[in-house]
CSV table of C-alpha atoms in Angstrom, one decimal:
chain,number,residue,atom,x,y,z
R,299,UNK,CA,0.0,0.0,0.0
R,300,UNK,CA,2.7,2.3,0.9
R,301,UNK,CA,4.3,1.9,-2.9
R,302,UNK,CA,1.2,2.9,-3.9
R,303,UNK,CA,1.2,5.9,-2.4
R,304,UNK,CA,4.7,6.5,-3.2
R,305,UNK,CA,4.0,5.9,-6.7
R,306,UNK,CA,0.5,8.5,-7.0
R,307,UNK,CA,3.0,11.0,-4.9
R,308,UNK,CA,5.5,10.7,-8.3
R,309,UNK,CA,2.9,10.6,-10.4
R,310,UNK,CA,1.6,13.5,-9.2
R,311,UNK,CA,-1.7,12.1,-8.7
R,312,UNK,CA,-1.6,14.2,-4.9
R,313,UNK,CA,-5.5,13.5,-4.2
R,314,UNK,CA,-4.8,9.2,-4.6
R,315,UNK,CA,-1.7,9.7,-3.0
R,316,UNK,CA,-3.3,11.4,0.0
R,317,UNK,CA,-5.7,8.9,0.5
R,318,UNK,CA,-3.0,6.1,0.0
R,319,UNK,CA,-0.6,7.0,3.0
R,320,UNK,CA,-3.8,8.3,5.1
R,321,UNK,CA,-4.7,4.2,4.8
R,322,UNK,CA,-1.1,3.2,5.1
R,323,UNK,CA,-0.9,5.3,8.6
R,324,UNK,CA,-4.3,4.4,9.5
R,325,UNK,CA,-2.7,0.6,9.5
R,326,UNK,CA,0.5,1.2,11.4
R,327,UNK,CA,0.9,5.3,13.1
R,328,UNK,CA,4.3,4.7,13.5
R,329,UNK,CA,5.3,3.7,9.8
R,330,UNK,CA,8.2,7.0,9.7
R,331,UNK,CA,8.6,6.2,5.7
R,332,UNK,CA,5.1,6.9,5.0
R,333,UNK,CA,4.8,9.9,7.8
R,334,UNK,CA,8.0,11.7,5.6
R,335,UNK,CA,6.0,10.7,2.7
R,336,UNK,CA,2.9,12.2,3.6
R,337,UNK,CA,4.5,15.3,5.0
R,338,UNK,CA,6.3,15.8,1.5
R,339,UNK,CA,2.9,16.1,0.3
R,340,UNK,CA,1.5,18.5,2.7
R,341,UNK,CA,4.4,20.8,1.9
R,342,UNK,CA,4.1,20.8,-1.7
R,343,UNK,CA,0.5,21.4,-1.5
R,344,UNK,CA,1.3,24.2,0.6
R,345,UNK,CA,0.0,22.7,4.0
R,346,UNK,CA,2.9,23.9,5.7
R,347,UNK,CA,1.6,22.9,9.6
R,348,UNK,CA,0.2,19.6,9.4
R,349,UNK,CA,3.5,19.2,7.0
R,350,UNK,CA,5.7,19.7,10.5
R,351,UNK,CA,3.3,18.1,12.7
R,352,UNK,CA,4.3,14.8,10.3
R,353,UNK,CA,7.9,15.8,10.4
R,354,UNK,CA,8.1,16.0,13.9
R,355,UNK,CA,5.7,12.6,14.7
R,356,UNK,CA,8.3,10.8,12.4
R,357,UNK,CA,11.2,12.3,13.9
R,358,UNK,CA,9.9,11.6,17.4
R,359,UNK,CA,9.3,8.2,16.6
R,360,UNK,CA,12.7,7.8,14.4
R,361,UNK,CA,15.1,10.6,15.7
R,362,UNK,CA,17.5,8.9,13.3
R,363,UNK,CA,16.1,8.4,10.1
R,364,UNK,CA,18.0,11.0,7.9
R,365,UNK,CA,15.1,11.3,5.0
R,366,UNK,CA,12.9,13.3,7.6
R,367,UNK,CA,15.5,15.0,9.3
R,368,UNK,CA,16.6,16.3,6.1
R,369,UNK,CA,12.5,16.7,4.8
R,370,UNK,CA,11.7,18.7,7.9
R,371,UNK,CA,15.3,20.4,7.3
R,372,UNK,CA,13.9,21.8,4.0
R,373,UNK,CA,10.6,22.9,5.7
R,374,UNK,CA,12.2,25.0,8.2
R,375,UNK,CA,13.9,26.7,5.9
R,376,UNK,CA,10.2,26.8,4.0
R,377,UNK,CA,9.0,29.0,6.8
R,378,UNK,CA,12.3,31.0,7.4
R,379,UNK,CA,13.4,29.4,10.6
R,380,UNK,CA,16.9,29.0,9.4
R,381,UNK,CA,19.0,27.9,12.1
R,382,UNK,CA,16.5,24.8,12.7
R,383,UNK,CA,17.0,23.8,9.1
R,384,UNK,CA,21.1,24.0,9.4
R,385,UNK,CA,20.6,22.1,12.7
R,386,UNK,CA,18.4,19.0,10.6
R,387,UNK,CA,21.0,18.7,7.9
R,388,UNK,CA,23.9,18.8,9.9
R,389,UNK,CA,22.1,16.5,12.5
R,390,UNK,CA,21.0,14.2,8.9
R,391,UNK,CA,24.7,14.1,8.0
R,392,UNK,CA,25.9,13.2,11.1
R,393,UNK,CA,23.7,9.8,11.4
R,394,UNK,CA,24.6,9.3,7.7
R,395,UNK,CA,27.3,11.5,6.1
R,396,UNK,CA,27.0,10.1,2.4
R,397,UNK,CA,23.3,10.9,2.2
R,398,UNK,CA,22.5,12.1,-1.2
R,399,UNK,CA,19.1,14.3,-0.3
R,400,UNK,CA,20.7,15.9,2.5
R,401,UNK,CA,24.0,16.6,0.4
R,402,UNK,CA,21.6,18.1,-2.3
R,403,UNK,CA,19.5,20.2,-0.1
R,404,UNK,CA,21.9,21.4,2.1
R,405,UNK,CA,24.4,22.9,-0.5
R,406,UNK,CA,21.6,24.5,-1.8
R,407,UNK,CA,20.7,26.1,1.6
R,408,UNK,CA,24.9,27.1,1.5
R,409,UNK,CA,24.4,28.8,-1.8
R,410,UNK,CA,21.2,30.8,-1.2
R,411,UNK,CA,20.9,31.4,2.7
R,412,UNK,CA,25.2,31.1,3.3
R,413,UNK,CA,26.4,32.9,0.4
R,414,UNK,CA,28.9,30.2,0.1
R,415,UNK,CA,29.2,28.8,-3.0
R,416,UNK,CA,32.5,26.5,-2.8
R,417,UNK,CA,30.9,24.5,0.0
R,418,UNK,CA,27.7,24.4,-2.1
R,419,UNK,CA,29.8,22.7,-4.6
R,420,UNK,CA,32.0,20.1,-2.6
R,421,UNK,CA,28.3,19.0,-1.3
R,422,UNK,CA,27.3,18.6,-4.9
R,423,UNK,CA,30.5,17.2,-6.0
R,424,UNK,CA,30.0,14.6,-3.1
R,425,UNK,CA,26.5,13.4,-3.8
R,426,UNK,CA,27.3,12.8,-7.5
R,427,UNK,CA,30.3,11.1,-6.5
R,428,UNK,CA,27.9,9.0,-4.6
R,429,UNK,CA,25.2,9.1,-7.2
R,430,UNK,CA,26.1,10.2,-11.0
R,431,UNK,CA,22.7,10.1,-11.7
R,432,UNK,CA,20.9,12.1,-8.9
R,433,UNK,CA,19.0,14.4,-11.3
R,434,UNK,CA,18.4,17.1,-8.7
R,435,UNK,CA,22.4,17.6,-7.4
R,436,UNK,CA,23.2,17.5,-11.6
R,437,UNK,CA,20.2,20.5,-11.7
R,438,UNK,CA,21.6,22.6,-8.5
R,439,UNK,CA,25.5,22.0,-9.7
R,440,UNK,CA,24.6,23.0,-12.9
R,441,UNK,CA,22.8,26.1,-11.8
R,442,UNK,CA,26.0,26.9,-9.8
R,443,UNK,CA,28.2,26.8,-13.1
R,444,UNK,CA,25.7,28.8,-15.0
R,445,UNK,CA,25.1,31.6,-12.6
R,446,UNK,CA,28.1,31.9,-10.2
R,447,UNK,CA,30.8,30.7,-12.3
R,448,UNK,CA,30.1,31.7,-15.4
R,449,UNK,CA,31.0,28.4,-17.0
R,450,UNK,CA,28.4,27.8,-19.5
R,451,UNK,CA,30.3,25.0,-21.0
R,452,UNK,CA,29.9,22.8,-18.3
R,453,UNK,CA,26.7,23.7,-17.1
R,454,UNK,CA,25.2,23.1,-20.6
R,455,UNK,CA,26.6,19.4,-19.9
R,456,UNK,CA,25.0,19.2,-17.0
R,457,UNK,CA,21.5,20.3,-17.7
R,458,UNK,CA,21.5,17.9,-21.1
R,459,UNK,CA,22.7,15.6,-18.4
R,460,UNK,CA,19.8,16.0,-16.5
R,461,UNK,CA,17.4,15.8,-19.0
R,462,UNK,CA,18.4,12.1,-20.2
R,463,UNK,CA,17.8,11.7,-16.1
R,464,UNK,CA,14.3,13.4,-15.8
R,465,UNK,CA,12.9,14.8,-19.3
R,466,UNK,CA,10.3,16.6,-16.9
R,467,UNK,CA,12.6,18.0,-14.6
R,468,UNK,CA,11.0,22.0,-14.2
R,469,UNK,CA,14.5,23.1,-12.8
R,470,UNK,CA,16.3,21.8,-15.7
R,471,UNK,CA,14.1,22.8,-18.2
R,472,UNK,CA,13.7,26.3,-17.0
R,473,UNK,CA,17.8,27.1,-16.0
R,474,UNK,CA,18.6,25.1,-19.6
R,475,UNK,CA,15.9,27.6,-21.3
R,476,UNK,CA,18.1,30.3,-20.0
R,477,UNK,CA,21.5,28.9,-20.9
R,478,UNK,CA,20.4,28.4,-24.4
R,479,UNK,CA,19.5,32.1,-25.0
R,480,UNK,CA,22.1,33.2,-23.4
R,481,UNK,CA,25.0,31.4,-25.5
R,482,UNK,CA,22.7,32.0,-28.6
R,483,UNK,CA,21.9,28.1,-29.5
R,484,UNK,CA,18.7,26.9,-30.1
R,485,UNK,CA,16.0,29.9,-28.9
R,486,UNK,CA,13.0,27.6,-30.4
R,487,UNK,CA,14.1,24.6,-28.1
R,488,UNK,CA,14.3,27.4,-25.5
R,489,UNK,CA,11.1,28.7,-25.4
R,490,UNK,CA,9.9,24.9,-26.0
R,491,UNK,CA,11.5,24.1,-22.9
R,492,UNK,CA,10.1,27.2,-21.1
R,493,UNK,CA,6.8,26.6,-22.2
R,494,UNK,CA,6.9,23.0,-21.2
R,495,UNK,CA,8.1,24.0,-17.5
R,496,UNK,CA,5.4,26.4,-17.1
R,497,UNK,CA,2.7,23.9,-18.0
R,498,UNK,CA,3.8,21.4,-15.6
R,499,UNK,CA,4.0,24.2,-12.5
R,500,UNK,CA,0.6,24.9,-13.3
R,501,UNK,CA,-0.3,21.0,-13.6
R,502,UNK,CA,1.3,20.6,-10.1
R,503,UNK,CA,-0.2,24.1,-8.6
R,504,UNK,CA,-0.2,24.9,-5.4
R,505,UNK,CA,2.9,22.6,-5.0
R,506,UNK,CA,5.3,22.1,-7.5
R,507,UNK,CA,6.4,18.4,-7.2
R,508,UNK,CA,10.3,17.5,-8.7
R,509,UNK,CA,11.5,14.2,-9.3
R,510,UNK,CA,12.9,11.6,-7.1
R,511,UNK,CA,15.6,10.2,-8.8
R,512,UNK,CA,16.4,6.6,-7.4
R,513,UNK,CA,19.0,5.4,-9.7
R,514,UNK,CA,22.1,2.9,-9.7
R,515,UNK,CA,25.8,3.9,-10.6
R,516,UNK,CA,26.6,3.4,-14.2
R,517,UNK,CA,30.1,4.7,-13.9
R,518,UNK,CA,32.3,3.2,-11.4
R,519,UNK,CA,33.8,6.2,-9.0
R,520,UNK,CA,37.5,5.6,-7.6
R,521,UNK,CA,36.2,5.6,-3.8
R,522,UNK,CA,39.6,6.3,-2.4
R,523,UNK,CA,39.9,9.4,-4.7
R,524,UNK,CA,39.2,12.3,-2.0
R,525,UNK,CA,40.6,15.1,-3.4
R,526,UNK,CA,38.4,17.7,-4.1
R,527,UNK,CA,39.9,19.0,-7.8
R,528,UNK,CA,40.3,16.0,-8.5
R,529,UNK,CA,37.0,14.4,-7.8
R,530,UNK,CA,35.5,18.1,-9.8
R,531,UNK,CA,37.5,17.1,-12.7
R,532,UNK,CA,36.5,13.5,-12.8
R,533,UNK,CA,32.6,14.7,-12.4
R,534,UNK,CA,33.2,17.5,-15.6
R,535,UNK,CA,35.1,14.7,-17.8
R,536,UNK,CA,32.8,12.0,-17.1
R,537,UNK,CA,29.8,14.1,-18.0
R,538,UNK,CA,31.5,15.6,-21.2
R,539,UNK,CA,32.6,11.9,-21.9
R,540,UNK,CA,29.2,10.9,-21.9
R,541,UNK,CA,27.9,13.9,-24.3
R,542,UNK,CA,30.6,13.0,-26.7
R,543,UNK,CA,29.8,9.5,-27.2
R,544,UNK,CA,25.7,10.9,-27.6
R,545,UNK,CA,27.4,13.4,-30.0
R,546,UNK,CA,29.2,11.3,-32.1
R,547,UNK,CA,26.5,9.3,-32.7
R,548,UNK,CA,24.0,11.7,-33.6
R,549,UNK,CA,26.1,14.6,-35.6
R,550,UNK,CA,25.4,16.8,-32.9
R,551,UNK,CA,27.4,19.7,-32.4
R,552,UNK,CA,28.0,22.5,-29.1
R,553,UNK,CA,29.2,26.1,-29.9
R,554,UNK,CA,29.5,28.6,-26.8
R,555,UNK,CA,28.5,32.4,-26.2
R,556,UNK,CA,28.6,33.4,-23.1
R,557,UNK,CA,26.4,36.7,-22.5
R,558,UNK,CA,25.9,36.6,-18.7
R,559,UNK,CA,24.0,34.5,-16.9
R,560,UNK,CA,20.8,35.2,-15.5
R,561,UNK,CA,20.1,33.3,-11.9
R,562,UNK,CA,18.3,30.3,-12.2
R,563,UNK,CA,16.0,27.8,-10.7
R,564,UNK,CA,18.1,25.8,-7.9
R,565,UNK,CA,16.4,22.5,-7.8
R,566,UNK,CA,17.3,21.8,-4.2
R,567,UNK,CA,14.4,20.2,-5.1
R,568,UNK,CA,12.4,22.4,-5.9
R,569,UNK,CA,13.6,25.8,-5.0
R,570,UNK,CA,13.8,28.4,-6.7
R,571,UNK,CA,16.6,30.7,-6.7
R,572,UNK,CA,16.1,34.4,-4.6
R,573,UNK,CA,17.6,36.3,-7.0
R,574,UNK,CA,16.2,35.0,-10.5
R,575,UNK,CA,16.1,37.9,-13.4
R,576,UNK,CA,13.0,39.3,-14.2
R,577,UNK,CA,12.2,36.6,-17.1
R,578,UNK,CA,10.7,36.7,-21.0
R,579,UNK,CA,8.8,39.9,-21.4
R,580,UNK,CA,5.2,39.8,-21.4
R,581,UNK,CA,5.3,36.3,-19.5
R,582,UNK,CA,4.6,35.6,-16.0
R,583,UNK,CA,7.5,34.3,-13.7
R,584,UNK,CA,6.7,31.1,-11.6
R,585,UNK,CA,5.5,31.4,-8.1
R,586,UNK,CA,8.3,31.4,-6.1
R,587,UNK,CA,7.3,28.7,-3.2
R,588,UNK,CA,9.6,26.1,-1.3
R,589,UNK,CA,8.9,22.7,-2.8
R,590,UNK,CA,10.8,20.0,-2.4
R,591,UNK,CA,11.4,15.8,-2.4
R,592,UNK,CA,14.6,15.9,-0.7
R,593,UNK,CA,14.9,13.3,2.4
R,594,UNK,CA,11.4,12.9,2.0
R,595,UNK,CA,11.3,10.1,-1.2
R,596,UNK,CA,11.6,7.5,1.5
């Protein structure tokens, strides 16, 4: 019962899903996977208390089960209580320090709320050591190399990255809409892109729901590699590997033109960046609400 909820909660089917983990919970109070599930849910349907009154049931019952520490993490900082958020993820990462959501979400809280975008980035770098394929660290990396390094190259790996991940991803698709203008590519695929991510925020209004990757390693990480430049470089050339191989079978072809960088849409899952620009003329921006899956997929 509780993958069915899970799976309505993906799907986005929010009413099924409800109704799903209110039976699961009904069956068993103290089932924490399906408390963080439903409190995921609450959130991105913009039920921010009974959101932490789950949180906190689950965390009472489980005090060490990093997915709500990290869920209720992200919440807190949903309702600008800031130092309780820091004090979840650091508490998440000290029960399990290689936990992918919490890496994610936490590096985006150091880039928005810290102003500190190099540990941002050796929390990114970490959790795609961990996982290559965790579509929302590739999104919020990404969206660091677009907007505060400037390196449009590599982000514009990353977000086709993420898209062969998550063709749905609204992060992705909105940040990679951007890129694309701004190095003067493809501006139909752009606005295709923009258009797209704009539908499915309205589809998944009040919340907007991002994806939970749950993916195996393809590539095979050196695990004893801890250097951080290192491990940066490996991450880049693995990603451009990748690209190249999808390149050269399909004629495709890259050209760069850098024009400044707007800020984008940090995924964090699901949150968008403070400071985005002002967006296409005569188009409304996206609601800017805290929505997230991180620590919360179960």
């Amino acid at each position: 019962l509780y993958a069915e909820a899970e799976a309505a909660h993906h799907d986005g089917d929010f009413a099924a899903a409800s109704r799903l983990y209110e039976e699961v919970l009904s069956l068993d109070g103290e089932y924490v996977k399906a408390l963080s599930g439903y409190a995921m849910l609450m959130r991105m349907r913009g039920q921010l208390q009974e959101a932490e009154a789950l949180y906190q049931e689950a965390i009472r019952i489980d005090g060490n089960c990093p997915d709500a520490l990290c869920g209720y993490g992200l919440l807190l900082r949903t309702i600008n209580r800031h130092d309780e958020a820091e004090a979840m993820y650091q508490r998440a990462l000290a029960i399990d320090e290689d936990h992918v959501n919490t890496l994610c979400s936490y590096g985006a809280f150091m880039h928005t709320l810290k102003n500190d975008p190099d540990e941002a980035e050796r929390m990114y770098l970490k959790a795609l050591k961990i996982d290559p394929h965790h579509v929302d660290s590739i999104c919020n990396y990404a969206a660091l190399k677009h907007v505060v390094r400037k390196d449009l190259t590599t982000a514009e790996v990353l977000y086709r990255m993420g898209l062969e991940e998550n063709p749905d991803h609204v992060g992705i698709l909105y940040n990679y809409s951007s890129l694309l203008e701004e190095m003067d590519l493809d501006t139909d695929r752009a606005q295709e892109m923009y258009d797209k991510a704009m539908r499915l925020i309205e589809v998944h209004s009040p919340g907007l729901m991002e994806s939970e990757t749950e993916s195996g390693s393809e590539d095979e990480w050196d695990e004893e590699d801890d250097d951080e430049d290192q491990l940066q470089d490996e991450v880049a050339m693995n990603m451009v590997a990748r690209l190249q191989l999808e390149e050269a079978a399909g004629g495709g072809e890259r050209h760069e033109k850098s024009n400044g960088a707007r800020a984008g849409w940090e995924s964090e899952h699901g949150e968008p960046w403070e400071g985005r620009g002002a967006g296409r003329a005569g188009e409304r921006e996206p609601q800017h609400r805290m929505r997230s899956d991180a620590g919360d997929s179960g």
